[in-house]
Short mmCIF file of C-alpha atoms in Angstrom, two decimals:
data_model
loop_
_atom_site.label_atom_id
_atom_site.label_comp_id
_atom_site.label_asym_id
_atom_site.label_seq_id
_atom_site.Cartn_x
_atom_site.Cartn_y
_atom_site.Cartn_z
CA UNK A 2 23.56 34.93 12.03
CA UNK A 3 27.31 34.63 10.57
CA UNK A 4 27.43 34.41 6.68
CA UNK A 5 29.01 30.74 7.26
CA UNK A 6 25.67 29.68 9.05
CA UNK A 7 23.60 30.75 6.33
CA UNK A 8 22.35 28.19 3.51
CA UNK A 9 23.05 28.23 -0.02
CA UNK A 10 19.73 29.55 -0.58
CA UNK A 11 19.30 32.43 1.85
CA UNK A 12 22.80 33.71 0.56
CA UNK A 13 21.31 33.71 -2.96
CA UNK A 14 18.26 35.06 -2.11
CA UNK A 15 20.20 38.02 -0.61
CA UNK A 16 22.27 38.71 -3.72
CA UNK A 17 18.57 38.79 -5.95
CA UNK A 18 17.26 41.30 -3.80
CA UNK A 19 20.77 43.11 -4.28
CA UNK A 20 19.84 43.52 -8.26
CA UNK A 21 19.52 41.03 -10.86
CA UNK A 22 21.86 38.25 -11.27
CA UNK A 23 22.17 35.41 -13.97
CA UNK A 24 22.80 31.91 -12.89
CA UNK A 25 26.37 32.09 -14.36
CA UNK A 26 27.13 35.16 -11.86
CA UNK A 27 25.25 32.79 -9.22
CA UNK A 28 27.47 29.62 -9.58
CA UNK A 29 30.49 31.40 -9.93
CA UNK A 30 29.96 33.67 -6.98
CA UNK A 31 28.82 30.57 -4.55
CA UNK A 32 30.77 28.06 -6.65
CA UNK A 33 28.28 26.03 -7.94
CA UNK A 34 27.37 24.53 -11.08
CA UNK A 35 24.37 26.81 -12.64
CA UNK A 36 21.81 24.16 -13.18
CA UNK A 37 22.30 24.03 -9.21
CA UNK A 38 22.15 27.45 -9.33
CA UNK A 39 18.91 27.74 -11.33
CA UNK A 40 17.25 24.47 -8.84
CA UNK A 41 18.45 27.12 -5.96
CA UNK A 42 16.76 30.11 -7.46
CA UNK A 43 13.50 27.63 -8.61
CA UNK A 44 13.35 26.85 -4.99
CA UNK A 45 13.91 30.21 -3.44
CA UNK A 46 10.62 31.47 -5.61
CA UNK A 47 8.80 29.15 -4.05
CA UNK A 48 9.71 29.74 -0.83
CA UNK A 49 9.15 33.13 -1.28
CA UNK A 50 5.27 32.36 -2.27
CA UNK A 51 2.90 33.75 0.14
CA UNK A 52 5.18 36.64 0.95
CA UNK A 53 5.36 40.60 0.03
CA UNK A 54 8.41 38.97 -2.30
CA UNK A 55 8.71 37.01 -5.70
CA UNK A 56 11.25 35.98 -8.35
CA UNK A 57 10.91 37.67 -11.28
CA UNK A 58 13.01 36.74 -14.49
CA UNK A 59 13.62 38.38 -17.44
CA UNK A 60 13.52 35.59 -19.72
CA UNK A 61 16.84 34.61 -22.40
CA UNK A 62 16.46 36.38 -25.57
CA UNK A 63 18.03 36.16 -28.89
CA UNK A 64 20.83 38.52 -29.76
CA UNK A 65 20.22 38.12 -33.47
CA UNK A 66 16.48 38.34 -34.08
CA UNK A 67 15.41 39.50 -30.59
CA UNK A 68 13.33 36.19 -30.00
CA UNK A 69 12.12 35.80 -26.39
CA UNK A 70 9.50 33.12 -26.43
CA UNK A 71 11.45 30.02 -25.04
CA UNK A 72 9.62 27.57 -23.24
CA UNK A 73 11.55 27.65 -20.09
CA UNK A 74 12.09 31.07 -19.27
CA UNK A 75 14.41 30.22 -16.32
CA UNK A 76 17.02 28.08 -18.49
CA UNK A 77 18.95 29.16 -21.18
CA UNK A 78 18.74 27.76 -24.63
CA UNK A 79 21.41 26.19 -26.85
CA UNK A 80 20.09 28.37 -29.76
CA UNK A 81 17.32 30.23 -31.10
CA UNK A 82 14.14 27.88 -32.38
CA UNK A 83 13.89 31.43 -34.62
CA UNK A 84 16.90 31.97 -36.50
CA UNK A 85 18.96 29.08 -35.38
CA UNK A 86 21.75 31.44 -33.83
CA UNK A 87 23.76 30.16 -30.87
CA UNK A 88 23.94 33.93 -29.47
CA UNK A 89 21.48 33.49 -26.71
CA UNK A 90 21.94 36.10 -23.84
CA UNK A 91 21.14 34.35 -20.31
CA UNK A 92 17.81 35.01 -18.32
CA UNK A 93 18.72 36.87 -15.29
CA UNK A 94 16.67 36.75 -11.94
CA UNK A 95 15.80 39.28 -9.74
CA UNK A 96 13.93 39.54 -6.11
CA UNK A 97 11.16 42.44 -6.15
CA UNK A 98 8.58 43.24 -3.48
CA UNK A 99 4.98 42.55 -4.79
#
C-alpha cells in the first residue's frame, strides 16, 4: 500500500513501533494539532487490544520535584499539582510487543 493510501492512524502507529514519540513530535510530523494527535494515539491502543501489541506511555513528569502521578497519564499538564512549576516534560508513547 502507498504511504498516501495509508490513514492517519496506521502512519502513527508505524512511527510508535519506530521508538517512542511525544504527541508534539506526532502533530508536527503529520501536521496535526496534538490533542488530535493524542485522540489518534488513544485510538490506535485500542485498536491494538487483542493483539501481540499495546501502547505503552511513559507518563509526564515534573522537572522540578520529579512528580509523576497526574491523573491523565496520556495528556500533559499545565503544571505540577506538587510544586506548582510549569516545567512539565511531555508523556511520550511507544508501541511494544506484549
Amino acid at each position: 500500500m502507498r504511504e498516501a493510501e495509508r490513514t492517519t492512524r496506521e502512519r502513527i502507529a508505524d512511527r510508535l513501533r519506530e521508538g517512542p514519540a511525544t504527541a508534539s513530535d506526532l502533530g508536527e510530523a503529520f501536521a496535526i494539532p496534538v490533542d488530535v494527535a493524542i485522540d489518534h494515539v488513544t485510538h490506535v491502543a485500542e485498536t491494538l487490544a487483542g493483539t501481540d501489541e499495546r501502547v505503552v506511555v511513559a507518563p509526564p513528569e515534573c522537572e522540578e520535584c520529579g512528580f509523576d502521578g497526574f491523573d491523565d497519564p496520556a495528556n500533559r499538564p499545565s503544571r505540577c499539582p506538587e510544586c506548582k512549576s510549569e516545567a512539565v516534560v511531555e508523556p511520550t508513547f511507544a508501541i511494544e510487543r506484549v
